[in-house]
CSV table of C-alpha atoms and ligand atoms in Angstrom, one decimal:
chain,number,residue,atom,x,y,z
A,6,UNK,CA,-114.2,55.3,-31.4
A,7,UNK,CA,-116.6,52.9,-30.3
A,8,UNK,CA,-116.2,50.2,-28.2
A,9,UNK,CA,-117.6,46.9,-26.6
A,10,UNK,CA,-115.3,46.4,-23.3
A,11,UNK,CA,-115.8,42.8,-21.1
A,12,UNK,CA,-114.7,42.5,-17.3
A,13,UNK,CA,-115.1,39.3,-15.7
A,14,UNK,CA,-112.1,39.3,-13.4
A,15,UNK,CA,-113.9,38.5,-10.2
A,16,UNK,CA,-117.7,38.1,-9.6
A,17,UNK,CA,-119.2,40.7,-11.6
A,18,UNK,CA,-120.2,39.9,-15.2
A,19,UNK,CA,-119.7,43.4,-16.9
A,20,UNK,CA,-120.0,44.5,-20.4
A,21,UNK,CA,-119.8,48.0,-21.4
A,22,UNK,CA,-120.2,49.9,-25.0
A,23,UNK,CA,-118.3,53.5,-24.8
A,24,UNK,CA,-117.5,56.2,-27.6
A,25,UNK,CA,-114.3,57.8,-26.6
A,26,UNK,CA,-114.8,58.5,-23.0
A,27,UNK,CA,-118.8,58.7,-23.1
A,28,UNK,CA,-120.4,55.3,-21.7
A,29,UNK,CA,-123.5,54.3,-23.7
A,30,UNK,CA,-124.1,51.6,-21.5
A,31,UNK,CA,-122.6,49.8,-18.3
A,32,UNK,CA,-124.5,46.5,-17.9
A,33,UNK,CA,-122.9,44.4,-14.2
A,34,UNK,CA,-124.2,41.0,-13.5
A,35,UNK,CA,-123.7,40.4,-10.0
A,36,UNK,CA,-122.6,36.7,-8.5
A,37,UNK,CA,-123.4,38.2,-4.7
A,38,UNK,CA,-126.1,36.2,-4.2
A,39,UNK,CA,-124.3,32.8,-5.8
A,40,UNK,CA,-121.2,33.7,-2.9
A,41,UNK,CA,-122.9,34.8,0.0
A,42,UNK,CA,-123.6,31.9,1.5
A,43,UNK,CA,-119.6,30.7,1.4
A,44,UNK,CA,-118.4,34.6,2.7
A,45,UNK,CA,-116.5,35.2,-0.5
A,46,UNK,CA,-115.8,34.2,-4.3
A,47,UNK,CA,-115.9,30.8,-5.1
A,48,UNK,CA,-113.6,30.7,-8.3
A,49,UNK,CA,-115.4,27.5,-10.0
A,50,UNK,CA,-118.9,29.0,-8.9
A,51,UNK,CA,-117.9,32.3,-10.4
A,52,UNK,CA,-116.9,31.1,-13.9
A,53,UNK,CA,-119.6,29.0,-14.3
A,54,UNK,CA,-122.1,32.2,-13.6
A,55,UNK,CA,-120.2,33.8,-16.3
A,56,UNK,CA,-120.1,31.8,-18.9
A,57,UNK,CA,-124.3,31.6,-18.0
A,58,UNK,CA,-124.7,35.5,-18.3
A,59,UNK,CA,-121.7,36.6,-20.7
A,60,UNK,CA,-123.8,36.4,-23.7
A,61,UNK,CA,-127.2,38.1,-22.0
A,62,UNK,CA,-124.9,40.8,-20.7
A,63,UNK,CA,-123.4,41.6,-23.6
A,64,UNK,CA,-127.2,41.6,-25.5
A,65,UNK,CA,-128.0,43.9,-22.8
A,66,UNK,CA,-125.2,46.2,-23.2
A,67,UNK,CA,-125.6,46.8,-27.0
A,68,UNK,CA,-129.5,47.2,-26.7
A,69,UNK,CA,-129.0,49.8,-23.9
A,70,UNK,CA,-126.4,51.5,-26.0
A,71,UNK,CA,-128.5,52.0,-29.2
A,72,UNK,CA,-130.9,53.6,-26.6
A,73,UNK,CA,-128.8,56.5,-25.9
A,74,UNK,CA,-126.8,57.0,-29.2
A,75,UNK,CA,-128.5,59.7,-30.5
A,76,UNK,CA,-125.0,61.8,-30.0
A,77,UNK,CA,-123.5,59.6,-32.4
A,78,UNK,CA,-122.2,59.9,-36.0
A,79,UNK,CA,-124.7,58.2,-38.1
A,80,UNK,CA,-122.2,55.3,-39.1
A,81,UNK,CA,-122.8,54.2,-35.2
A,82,UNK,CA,-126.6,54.6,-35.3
A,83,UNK,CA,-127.8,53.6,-38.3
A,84,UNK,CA,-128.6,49.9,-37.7
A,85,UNK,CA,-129.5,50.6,-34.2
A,86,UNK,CA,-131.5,47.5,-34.1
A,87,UNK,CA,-129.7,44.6,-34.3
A,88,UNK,CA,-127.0,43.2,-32.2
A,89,UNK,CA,-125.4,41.7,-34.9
A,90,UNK,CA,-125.4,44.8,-36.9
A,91,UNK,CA,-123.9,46.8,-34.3
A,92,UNK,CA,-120.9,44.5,-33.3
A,93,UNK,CA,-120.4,45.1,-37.0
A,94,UNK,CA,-119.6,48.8,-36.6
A,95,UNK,CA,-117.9,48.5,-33.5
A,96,UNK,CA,-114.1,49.7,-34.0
A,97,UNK,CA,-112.6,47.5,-31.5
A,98,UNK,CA,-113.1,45.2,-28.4
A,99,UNK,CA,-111.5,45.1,-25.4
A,100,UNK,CA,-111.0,42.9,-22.3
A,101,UNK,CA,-109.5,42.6,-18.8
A,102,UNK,CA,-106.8,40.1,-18.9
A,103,UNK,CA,-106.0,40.8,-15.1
A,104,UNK,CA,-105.4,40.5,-12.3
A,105,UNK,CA,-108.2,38.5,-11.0
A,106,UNK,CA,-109.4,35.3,-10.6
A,107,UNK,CA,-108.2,32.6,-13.8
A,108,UNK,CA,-111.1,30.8,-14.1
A,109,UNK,CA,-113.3,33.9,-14.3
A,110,UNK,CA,-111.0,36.1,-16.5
A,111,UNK,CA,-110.9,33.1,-18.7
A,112,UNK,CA,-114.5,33.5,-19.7
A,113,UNK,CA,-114.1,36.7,-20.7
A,114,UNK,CA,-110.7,36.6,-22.4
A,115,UNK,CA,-112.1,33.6,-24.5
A,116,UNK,CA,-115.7,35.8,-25.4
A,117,UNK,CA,-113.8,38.6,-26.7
A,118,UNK,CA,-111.3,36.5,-28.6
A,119,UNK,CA,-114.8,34.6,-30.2
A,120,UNK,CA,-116.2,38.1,-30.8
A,121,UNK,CA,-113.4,39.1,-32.3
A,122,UNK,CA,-112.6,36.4,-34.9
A,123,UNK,CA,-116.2,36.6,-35.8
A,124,UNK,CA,-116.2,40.6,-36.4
A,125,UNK,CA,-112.6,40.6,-37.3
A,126,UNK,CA,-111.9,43.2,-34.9
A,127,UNK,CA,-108.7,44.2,-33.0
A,128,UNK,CA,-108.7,43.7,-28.9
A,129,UNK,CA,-107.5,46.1,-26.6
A,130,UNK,CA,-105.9,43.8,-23.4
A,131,UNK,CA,-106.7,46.2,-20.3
A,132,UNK,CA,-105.6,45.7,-16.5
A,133,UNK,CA,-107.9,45.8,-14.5
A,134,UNK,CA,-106.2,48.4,-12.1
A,135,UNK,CA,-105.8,50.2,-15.4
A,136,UNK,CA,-109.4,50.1,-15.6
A,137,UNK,CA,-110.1,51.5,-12.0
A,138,UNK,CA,-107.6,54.3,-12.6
A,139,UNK,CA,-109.5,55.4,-15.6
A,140,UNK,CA,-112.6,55.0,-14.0
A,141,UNK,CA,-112.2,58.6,-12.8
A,142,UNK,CA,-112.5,59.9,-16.0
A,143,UNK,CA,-115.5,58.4,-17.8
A,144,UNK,CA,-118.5,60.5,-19.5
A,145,UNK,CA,-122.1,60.2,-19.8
A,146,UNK,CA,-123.6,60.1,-23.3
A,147,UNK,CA,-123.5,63.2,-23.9
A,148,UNK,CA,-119.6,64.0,-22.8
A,149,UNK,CA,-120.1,65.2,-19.1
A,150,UNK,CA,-118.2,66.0,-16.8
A,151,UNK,CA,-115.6,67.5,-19.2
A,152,UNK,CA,-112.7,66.6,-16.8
A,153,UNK,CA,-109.1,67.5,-18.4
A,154,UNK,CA,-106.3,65.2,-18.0
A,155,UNK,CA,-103.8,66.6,-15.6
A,156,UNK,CA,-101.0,64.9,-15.4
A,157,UNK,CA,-98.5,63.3,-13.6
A,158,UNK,CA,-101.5,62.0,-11.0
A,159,UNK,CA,-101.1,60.0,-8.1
A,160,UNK,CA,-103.7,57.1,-7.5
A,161,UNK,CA,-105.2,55.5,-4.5
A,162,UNK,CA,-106.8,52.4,-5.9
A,163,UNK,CA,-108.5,50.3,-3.1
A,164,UNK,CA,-110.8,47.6,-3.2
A,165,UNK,CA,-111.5,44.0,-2.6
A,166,UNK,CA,-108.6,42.1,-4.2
A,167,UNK,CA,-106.2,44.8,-4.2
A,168,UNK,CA,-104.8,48.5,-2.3
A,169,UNK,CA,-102.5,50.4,-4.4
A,170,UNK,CA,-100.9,53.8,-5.0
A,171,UNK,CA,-99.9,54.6,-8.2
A,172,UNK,CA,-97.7,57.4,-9.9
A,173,UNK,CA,-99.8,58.1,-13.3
A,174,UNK,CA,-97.5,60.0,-15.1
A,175,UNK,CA,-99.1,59.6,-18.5
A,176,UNK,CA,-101.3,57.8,-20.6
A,177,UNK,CA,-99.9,54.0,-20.5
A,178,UNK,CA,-97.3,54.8,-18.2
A,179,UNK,CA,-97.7,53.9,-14.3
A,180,UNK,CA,-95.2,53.1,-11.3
A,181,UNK,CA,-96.5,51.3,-8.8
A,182,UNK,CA,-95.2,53.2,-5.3
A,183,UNK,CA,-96.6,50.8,-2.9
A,184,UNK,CA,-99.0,48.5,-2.7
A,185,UNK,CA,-100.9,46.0,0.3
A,186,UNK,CA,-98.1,43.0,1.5
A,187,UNK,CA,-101.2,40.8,2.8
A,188,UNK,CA,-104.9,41.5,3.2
A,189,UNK,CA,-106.3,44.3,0.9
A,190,UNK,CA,-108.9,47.2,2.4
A,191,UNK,CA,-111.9,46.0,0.9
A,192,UNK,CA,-110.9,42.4,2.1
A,193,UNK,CA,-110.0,43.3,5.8
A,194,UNK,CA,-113.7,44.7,5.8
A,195,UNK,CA,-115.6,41.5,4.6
A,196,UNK,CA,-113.8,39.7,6.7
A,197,UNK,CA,-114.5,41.9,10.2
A,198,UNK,CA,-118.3,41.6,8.6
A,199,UNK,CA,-118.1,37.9,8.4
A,200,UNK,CA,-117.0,37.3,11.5
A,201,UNK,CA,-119.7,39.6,12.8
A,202,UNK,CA,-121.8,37.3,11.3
A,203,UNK,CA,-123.2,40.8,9.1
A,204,UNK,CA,-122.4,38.8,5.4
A,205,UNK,CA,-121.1,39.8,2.6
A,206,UNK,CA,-119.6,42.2,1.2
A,207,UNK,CA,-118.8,43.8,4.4
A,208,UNK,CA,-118.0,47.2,2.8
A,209,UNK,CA,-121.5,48.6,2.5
A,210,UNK,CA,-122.6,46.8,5.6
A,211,UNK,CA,-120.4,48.6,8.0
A,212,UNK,CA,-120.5,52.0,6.3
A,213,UNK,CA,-124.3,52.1,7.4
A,214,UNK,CA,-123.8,50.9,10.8
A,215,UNK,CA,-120.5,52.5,11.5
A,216,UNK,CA,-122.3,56.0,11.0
A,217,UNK,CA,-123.8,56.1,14.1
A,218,UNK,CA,-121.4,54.3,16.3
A,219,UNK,CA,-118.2,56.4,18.0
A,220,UNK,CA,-115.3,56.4,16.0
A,221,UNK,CA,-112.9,57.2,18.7
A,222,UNK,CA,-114.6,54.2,20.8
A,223,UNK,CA,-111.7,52.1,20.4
A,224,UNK,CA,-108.0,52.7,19.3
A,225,UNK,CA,-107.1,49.9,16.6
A,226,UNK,CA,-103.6,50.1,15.2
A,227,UNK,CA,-102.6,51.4,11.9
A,228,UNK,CA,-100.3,49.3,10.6
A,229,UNK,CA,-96.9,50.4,8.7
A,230,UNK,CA,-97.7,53.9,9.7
A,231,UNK,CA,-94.5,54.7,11.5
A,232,UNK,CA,-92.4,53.3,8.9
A,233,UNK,CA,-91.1,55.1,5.5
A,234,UNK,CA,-92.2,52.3,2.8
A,235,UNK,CA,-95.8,53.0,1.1
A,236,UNK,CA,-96.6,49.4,1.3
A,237,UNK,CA,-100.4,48.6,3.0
A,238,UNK,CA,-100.9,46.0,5.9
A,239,UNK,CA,-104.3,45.2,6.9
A,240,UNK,CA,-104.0,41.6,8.7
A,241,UNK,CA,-102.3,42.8,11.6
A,242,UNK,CA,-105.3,45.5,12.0
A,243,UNK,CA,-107.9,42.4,11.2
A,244,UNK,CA,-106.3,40.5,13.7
A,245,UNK,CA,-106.6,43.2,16.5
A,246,UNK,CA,-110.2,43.5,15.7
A,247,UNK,CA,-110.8,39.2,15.8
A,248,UNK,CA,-109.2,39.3,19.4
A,249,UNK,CA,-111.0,42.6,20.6
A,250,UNK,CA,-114.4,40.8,19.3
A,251,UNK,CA,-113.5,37.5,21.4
A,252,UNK,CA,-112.5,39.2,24.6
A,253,UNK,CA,-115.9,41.4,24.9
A,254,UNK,CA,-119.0,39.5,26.5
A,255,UNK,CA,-121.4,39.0,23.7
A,256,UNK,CA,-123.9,41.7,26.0
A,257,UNK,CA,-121.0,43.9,25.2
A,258,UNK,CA,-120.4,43.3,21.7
A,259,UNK,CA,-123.9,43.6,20.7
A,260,UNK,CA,-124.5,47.2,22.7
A,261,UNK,CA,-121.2,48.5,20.9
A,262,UNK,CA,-121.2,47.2,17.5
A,263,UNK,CA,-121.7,50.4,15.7
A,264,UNK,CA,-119.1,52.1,17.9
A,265,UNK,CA,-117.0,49.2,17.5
A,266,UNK,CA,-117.2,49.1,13.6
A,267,UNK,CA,-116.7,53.0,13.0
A,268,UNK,CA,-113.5,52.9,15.1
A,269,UNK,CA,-112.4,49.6,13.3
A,270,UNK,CA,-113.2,51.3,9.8
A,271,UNK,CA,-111.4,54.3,10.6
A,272,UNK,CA,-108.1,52.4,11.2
A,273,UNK,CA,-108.7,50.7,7.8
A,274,UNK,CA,-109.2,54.5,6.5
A,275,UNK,CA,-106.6,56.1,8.3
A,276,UNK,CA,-104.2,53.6,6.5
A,277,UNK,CA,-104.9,54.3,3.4
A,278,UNK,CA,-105.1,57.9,4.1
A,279,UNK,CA,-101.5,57.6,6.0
A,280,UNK,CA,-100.0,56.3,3.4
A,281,UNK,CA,-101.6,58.5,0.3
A,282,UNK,CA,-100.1,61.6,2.7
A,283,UNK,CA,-96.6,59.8,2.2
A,284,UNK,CA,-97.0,59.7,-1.2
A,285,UNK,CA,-97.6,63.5,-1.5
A,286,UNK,CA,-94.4,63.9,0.5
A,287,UNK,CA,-92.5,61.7,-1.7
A,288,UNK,CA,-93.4,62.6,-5.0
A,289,UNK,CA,-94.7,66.6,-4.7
A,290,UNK,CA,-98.0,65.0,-6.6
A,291,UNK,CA,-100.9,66.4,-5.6
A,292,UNK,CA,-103.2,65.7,-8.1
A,293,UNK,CA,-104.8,62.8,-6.6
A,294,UNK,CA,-107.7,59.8,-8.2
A,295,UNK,CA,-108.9,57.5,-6.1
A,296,UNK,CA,-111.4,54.5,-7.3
A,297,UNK,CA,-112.3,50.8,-6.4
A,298,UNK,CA,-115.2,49.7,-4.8
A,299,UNK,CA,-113.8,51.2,-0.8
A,300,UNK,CA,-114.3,54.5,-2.3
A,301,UNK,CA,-117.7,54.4,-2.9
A,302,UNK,CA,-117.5,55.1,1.4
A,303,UNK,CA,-118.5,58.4,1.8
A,304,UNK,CA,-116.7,58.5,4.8
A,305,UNK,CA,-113.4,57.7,2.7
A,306,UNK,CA,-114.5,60.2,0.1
A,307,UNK,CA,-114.8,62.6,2.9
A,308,UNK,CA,-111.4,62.1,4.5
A,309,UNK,CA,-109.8,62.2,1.3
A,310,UNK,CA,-111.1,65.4,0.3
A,311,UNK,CA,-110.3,66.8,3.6
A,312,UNK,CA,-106.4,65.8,3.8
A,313,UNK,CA,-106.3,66.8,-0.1
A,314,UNK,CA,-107.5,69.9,0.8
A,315,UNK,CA,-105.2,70.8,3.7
A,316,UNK,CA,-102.2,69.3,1.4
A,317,UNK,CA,-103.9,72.5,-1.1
A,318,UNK,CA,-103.7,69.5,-4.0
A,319,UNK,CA,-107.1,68.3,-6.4
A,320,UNK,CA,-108.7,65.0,-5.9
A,321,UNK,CA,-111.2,63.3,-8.7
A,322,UNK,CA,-113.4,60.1,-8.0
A,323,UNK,CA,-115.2,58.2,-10.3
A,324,UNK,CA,-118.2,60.8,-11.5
A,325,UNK,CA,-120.7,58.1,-11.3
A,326,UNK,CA,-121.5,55.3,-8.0
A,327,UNK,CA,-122.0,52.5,-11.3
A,328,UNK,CA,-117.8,53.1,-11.8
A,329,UNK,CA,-116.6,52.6,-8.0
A,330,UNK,CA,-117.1,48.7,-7.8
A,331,UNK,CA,-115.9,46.8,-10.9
A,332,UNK,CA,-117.5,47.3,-14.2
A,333,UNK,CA,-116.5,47.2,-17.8
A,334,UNK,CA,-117.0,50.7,-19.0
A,335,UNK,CA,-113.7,51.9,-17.2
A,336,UNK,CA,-112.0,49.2,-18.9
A,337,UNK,CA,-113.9,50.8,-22.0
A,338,UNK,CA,-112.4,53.8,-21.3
A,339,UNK,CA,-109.1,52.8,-20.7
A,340,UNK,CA,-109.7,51.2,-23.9
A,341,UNK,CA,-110.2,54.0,-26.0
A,342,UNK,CA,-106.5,55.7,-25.0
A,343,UNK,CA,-104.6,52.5,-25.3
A,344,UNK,CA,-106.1,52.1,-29.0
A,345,UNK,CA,-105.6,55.8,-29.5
A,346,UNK,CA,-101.4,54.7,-28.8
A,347,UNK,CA,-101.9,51.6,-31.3
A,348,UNK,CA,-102.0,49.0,-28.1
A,349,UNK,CA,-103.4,45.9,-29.6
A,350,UNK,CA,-103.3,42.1,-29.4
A,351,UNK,CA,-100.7,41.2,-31.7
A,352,UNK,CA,-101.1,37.4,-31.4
A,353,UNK,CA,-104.8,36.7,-30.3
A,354,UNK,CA,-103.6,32.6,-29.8
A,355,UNK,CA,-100.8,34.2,-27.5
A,356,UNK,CA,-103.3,36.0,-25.6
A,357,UNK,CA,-103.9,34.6,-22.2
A,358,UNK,CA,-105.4,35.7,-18.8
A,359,UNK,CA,-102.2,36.6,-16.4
A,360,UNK,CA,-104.3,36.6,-12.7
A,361,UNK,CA,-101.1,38.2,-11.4
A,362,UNK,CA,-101.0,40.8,-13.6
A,363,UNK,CA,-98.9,44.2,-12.4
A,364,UNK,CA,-99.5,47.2,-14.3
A,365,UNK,CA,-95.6,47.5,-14.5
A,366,UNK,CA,-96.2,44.4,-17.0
A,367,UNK,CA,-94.5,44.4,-20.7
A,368,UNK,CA,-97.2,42.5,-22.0
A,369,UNK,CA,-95.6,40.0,-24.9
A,370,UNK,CA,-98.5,39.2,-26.8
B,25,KG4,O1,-113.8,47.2,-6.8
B,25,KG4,P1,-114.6,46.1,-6.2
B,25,KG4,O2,-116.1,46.1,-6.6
B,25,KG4,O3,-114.1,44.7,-6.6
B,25,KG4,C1,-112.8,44.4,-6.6
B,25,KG4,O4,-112.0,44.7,-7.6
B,25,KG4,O5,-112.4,43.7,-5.5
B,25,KG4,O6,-114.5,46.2,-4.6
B,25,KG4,C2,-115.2,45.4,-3.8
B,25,KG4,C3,-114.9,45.8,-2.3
B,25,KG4,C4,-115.4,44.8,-1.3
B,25,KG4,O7,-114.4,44.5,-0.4
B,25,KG4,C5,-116.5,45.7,-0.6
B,25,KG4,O8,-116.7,45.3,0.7
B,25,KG4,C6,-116.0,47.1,-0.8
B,25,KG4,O9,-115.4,47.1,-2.1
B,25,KG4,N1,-117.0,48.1,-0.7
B,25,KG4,C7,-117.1,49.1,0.2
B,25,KG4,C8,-118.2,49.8,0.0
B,25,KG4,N2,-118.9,49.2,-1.1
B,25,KG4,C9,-118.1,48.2,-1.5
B,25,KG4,N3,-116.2,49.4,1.2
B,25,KG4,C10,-116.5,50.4,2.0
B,25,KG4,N4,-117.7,51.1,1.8
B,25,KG4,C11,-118.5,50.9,0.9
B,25,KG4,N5,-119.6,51.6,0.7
B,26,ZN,ZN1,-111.8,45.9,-9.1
């Protein structure tokens, strides 16, 4: 089954072509540069950068794809030369409808409903948390890694708009155990980063200085982990760290950053990690995914692997760095098992971006 995927739901154009699980190609646009300056995603700024690259990215895509097709039946390859060819023998399209920003999932939404009236092809609508989920088990061309599906799973999903734990307990069907009441992980780092003056996105920026500072430098709170629920907090922990920073002479500040930033990263860590160990408790799952662009940390990735471990469970990541941060080929291959179960836009003028979108969501169009 091949597919052309589209994710604009924040500031990453993405377009993605996938056969089954196997990515063919995983093109990202990144707005970065366009919201540095401001410390975060302008909404208007992003859409307008998407509706700029959406139809470059989506060349791109299906030029890299045709590349790397040689695995293919012939029906895919044949007219490996010309865009309009190949959206021709494309089986379906699919889109994120949410969550995410409006005016940015709008671009996309509104491109694959073009695409598809043009081609007369189906969509597939996919969640973005869907997406991330899935992430953990896409392919190269060529079908590797083989990974099984090994359900029920239980998924830490954390990144910059959202922190959730999820009971995946079969294709299509999730329950959402908990999930951040404020500030997500990804979020309460950019923001210690920006007010560090150390831009944005903070993620990647404290990872590499936090690995030579002292961990145990300074005791931050954890927030919510004395109490049952498996609901995330991460302002009260961002707020520790903003009145922490003011109190210390700047002489101070500037000699212990790195400490400093690994002990604040930990807590931020430990949170997640805290509340994934809940989770175990209170379902007995121990097959574990974790994706989202906070789990491209290695330091994450290592405490995961460690508390998985001692729980004697299995944990999976994304296989490749290209599916951490947001991209369309795990919406791709989230794709490909929603259109396997006949999930389809029914009513394409019905079809609308929903920026709150839950994946608990009986979707009515
Ligand atoms: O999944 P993602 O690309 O976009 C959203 O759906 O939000 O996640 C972006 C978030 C940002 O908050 C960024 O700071 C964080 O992921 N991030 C990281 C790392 N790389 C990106 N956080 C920790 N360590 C990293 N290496
Ligand atoms: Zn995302």
């Amino acid at each position: 089954m091949l597919i052309i995927s589209i994710d604009t739901s924040c500031d990453e154009t993405s377009v993605a072509v996938t056969f089954g699980r196997r990515i063919l190609s995983n093109q990202v646009y990144s707005q970065i540069l366009i919201h540095k300056k401001w410390g975060g995603v302008v909404p208007n700024l992003a859409k307008r950068a998407h509706e700029e690259k959406i139809d470059l990215v989506i060349d791109e895509a299906l030029k890299k794809a045709y590349l790397i097709n040689q695995n293919l039946p012939r029906r895919a390859t044949r007219h490996n030369r010309n865009v309009d060819l190949f959206l021709k023998k494309i089986d379906y399209l699919a889109v994120t409808y949410g969550p995410g920003l409006a005016p940015a999932l709008e671009v996309g939404i509104k491109k694959a409903k073009q695409l598809a009236k043009q081609y007369q092809k189906k969509i597939i609508p996919i969640d973005h948390m869907e997406g991330h989920i899935y992430s953990c088990f896409g392919q190269n061309s060529r079908g590797n890694p083989p990974v099984k599906f090994n359900f029920p799973y239980l998924a830490l999903l954390a990144s910059g708009g959202h922190t959730q734990l999820v009971l995946f307990e079969d294709h299509l069907k999730y329950q959402i155990l908990g999930e951040t009441i404020d500030d997500a992980a990804g979020e309460a780092l950019d923001k210690a980063a920006k007010l560090l003056g150390l831009g944005y996105p903070g993620g990647s920026v404290i990872e590499r200085l936090a690995k030579t500072g002292d961990s145990s430098f300074h005791k931050f709170p954890r927030p919510l982990s004395r109490s049952k629920t498996l609901n995330f907090s991460f302002s009260g922990l961002k707020t520790a760290f903003f009145y922490h920073i003011k109190n210390l002479n700047e002489a101070d500040r500037v000699r212990n950053l790195n400490n400093l930033l690994a002990s604040y990263q930990q807590a931020v860590f430990d949170s997640l990690l805290i509340k994934l160990d809940q989770a175990i408790d209170k379902t007995g799952v121990k097959n574990i995914l974790a994706g989202g662009g906070v789990v491209a940390n290695l330091k994450l990735r290592k405490k995961i692997r460690r508390l998985i471990s001692k729980r004697k469970g299995s944990v999976l990541f994304p296989p490749f760095i290209s599916l951490y941060g947001d991209n369309a080929a795990m919406i791709g291959v989230a794709a490909y098992y929603k259109a396997k179960r006949g999930v389809f836009v029914g009513r394409p003028d019905k079809f609308d971006r929903i920026p709150r979108a839950s994946l608990e969501d009986k979707l009515s169009f």
